[in-house]
Coordinates of C-alpha atoms in Angstrom, one line a residue:
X249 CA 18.7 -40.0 -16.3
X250 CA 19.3 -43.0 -14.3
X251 CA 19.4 -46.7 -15.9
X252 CA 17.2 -49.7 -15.6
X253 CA 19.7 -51.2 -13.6
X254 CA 20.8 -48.3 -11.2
X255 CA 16.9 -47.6 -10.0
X256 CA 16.0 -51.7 -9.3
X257 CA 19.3 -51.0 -7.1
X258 CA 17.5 -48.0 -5.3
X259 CA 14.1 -50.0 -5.1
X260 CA 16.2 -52.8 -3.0
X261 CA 16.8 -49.9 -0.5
X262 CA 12.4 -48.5 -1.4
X263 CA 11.5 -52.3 -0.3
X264 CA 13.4 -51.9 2.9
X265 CA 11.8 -48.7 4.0
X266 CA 8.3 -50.1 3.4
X267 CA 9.2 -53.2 5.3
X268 CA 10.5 -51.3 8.1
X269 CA 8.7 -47.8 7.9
X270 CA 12.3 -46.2 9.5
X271 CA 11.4 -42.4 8.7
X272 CA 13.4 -39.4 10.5
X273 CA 11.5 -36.6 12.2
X274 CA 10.9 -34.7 9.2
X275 CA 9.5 -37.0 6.9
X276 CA 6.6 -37.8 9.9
X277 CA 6.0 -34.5 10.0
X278 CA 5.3 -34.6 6.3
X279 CA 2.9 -37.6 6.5
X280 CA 1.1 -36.7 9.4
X281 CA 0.6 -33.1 7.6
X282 CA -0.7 -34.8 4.5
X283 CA -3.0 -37.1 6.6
X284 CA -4.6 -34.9 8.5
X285 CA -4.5 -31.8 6.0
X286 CA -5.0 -33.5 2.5
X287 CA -7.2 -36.8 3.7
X288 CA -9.6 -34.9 5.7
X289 CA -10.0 -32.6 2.6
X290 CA -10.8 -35.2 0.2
X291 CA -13.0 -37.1 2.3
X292 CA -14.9 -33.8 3.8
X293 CA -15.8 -32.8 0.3
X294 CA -16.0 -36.6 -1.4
X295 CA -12.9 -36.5 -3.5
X296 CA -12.2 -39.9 -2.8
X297 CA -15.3 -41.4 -3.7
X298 CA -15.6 -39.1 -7.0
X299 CA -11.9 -40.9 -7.9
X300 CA -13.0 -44.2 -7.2
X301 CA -15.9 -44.5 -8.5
X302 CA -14.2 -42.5 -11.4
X303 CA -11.6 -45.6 -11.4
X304 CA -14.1 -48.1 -11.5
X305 CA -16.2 -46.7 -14.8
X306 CA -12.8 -47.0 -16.1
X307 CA -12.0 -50.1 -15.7
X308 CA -15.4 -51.3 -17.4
X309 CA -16.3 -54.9 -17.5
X310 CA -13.6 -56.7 -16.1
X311 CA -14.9 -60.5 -16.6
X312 CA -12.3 -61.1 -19.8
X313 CA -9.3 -58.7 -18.8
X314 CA -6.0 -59.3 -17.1
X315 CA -5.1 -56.6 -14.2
X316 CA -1.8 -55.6 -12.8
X317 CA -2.3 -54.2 -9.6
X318 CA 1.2 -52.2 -9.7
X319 CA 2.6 -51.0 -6.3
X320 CA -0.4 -52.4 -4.4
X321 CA 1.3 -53.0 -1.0
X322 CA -1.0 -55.0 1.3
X323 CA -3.9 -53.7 -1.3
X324 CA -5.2 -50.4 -2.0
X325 CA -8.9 -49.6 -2.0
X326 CA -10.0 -51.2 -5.2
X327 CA -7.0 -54.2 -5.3
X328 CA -10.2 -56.5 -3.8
X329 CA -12.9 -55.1 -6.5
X330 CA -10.4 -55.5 -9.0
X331 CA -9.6 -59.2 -7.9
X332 CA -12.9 -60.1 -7.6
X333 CA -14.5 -59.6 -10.8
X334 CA -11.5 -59.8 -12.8
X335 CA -11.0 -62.8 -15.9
X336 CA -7.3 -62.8 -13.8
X337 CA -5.7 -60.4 -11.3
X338 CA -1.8 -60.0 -10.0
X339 CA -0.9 -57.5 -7.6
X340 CA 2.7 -56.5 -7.0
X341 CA 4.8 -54.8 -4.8
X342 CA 8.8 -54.4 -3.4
X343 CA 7.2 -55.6 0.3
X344 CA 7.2 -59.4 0.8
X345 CA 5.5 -58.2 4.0
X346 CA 2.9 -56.6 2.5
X347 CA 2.2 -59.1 -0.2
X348 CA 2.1 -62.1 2.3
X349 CA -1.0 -60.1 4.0
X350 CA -2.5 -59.8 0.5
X351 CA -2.3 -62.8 -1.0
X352 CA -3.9 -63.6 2.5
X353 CA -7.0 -62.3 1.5
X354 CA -6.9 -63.7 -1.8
X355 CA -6.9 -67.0 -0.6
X356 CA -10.0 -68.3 -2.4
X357 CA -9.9 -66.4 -5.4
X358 CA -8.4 -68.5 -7.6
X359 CA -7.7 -66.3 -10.5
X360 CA -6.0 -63.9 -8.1
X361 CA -2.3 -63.7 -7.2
X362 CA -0.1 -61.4 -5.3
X363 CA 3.5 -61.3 -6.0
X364 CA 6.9 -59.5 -4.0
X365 CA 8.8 -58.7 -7.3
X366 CA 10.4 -55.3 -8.9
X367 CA 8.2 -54.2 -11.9
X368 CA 11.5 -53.4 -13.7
X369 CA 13.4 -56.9 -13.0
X370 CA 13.6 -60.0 -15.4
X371 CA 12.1 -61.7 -12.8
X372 CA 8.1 -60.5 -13.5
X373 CA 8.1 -62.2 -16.7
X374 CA 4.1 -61.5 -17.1
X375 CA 3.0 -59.4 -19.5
X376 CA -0.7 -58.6 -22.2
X377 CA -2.4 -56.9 -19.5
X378 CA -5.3 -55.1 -20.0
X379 CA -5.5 -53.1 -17.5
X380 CA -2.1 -51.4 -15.4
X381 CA -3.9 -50.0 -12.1
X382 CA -1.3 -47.8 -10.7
X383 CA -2.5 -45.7 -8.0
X384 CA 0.2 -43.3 -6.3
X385 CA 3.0 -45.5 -7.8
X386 CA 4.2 -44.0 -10.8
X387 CA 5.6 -41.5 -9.2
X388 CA 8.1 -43.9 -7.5
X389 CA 10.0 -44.0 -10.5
X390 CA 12.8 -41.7 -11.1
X391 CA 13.4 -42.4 -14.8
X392 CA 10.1 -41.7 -16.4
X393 CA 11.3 -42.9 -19.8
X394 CA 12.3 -46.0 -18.3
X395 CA 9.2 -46.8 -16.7
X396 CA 7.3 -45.7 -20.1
X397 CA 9.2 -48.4 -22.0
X398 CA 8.2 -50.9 -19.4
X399 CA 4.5 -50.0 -19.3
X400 CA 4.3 -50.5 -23.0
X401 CA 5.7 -54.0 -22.6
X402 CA 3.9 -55.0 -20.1
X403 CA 0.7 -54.1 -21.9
X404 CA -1.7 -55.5 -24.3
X405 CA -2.3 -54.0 -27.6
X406 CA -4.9 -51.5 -26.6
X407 CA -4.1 -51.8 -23.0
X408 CA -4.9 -48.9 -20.8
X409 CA -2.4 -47.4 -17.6
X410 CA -5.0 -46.1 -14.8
X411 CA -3.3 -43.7 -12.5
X412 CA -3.3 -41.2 -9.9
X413 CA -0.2 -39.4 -8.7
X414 CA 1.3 -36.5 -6.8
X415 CA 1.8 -33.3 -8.9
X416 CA 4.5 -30.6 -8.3
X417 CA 3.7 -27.7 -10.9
X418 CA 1.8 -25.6 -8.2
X419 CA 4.0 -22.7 -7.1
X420 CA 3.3 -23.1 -3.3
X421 CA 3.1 -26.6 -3.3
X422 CA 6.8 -26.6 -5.2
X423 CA 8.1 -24.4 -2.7
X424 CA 7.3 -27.2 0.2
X425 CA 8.6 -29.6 -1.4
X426 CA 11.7 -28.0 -2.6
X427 CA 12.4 -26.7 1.3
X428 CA 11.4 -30.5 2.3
X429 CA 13.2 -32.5 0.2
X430 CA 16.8 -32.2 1.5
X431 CA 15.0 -33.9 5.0
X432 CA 12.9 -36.4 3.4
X433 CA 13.6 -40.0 4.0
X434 CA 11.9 -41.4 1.0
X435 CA 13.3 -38.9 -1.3
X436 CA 15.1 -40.9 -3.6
X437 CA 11.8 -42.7 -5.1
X438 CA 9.6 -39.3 -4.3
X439 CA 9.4 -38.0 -7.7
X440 CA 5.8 -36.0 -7.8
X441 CA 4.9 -35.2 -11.5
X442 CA 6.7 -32.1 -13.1
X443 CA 4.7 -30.3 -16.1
X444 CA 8.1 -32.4 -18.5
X445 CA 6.8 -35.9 -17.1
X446 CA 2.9 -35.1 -18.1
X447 CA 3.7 -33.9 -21.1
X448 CA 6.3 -37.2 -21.7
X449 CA 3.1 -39.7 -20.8
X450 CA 1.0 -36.8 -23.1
X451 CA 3.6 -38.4 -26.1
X452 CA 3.9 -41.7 -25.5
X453 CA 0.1 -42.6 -24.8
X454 CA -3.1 -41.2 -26.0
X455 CA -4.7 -40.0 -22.8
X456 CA -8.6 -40.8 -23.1
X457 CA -9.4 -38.7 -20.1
X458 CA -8.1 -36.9 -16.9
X459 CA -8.6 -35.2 -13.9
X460 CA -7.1 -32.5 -11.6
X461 CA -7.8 -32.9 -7.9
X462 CA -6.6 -30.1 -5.3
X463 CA -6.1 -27.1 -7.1
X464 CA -8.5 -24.4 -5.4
X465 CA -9.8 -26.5 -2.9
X466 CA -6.7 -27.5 -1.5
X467 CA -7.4 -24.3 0.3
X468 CA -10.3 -25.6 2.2
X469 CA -8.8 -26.1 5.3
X470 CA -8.7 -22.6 5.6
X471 CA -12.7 -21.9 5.8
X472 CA -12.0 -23.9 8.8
X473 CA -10.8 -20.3 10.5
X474 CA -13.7 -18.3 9.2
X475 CA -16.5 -17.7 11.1
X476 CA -18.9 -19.6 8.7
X477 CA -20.8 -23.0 10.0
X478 CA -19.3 -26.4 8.9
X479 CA -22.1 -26.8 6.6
X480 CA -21.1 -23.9 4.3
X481 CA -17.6 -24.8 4.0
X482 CA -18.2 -28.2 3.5
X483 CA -20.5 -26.5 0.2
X484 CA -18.0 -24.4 -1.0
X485 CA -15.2 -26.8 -0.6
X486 CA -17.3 -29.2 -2.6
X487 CA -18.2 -25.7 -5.1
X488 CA -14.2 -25.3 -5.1
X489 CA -13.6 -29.3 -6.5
X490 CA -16.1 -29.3 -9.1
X491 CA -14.5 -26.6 -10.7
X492 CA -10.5 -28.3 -9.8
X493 CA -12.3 -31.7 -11.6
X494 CA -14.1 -30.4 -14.6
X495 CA -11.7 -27.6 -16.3
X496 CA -9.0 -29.6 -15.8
X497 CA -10.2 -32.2 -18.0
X498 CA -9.1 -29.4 -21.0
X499 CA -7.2 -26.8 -19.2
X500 CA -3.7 -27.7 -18.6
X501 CA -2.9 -24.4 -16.8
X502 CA -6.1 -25.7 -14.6
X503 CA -4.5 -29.6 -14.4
X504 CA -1.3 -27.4 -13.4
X505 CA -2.7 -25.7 -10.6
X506 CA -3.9 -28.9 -8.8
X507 CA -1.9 -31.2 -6.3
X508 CA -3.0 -34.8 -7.7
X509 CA -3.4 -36.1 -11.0
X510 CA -5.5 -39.3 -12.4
X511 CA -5.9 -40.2 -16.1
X512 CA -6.6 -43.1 -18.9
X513 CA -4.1 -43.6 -20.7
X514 CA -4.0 -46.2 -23.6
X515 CA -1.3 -47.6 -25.7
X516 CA -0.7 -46.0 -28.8

């Protein structure tokens, strides 16, 4: 298990990479796979609205809580709600590029920060938030003990995590990334969620709710080779989701067969 101090030292090389966006021929293969495969899924068949909005109900009333945005880059899709209506908001992330354009468009928010700080250093002394908005971050962390002690510091008593990460328990999807891996640029902070690391947040926080995305309809692009109209596929995909999003919520072997995950979870 790697220390405190020996992943802040990998995160130095994380905040390079996302200043610079160097990747080697493999690891664009991968990202254009995912953008054009898994993106065009969950926007054909309105998985990202469903998590959004899902993310927002939530988050509840947000006039008297303090946010972390954690790992929000230049801001992810609700870093501007979250701002907005927020009693006080910080977003952080490794980039100092990315957090110059956010803070940018936080200009006259005045409860609003953004800063370019490790969420593991001394240096981010803030702490009592409310809320920890983590989306497709926690998986960035290698040691997911470490980052579990640092989450409960961070929060507030009865302070909730809000996340959504990759999953690895799939038996095709751990096959790709096992063959992957040895060529991936990014590998060092790429840790997708293992069935030990959901059963490790299971322990160490009461999770309220939770949700399995891409587990049978991560097969949709394939009605895309059946002689069926767009119409229909676009209704079984959606068929295919509901199914992914509502047994998961109790069926771990369900949660298990999907490719992302997004829960509550709040501080014992």
């Amino acid at each position: 298990m790697k220390t405190k101090e020996q992943i802040i030292e990998t995160n130095i090389k994380q905040k390079e990479f996302y200043n610079t966006k160097k990747t080697n021929f493999a690891t664009k293969m991968w990202y254009s796979l995912r953008e054009k495969t898994l993106k065009n899924i969950r926007r054909n068949i309105g998985i990202l609205d469903e998590s959004y909005d899902l993310h927002k109900k939530w988050f509840g009333d947000l006039s008297n809580k303090k946010v972390l945005d954690l790992g929000c880059f230049a801001g992810n899709s609700l870093s501007m709600h979250l701002a907005e209506n927020s009693k006080q908001y910080i977003g952080i992330d490794l980039s100092d590029i990315a957090i110059a354009k956010l803070n940018e468009r936080l200009v006259n928010i005045d409860s609003a920060k953004a800063l370019a700080v490790d969420f593991l250093s001394d240096e981010f002394a803030e702490k009592d938030f409310d809320i920890i908005y983590a989306y497709g971050v926690l998986h960035h962390f290698p040691s997911v003990d470490v980052l579990i002690n640092r989450l409960n510091e961070k929060l507030a008593t009865n302070g909730v995590v809000i996340s959504y990460d990759p999953l690895e328990t799939s038996i095709p999807i751990k096959i790709i990334r096992t063959i992957y891996r040895p060529f991936q640029t990014d590998a060092a902070w790429e840790w997708p969620f293992t069935k030990k690391t959901f059963f490790k947040y299971q322990k160490a926080f009461n999770i309220e709710e939770r949700r399995g995305l891409l587990g049978k309809s991560k097969w949709f692009f394939l009605l895309g080779m059946l002689p069926i109209s767009e119409e229909k596929s676009i209704a079984i995909g959606k068929k295919w989701h509901k199914e992914d999003w509502e047994k998961s919520a109790t069926s771990v072997s369900k949660l298990f067969s999907c490719m992302h995950v997004t829960m509550l979870m709040r501080k014992k």
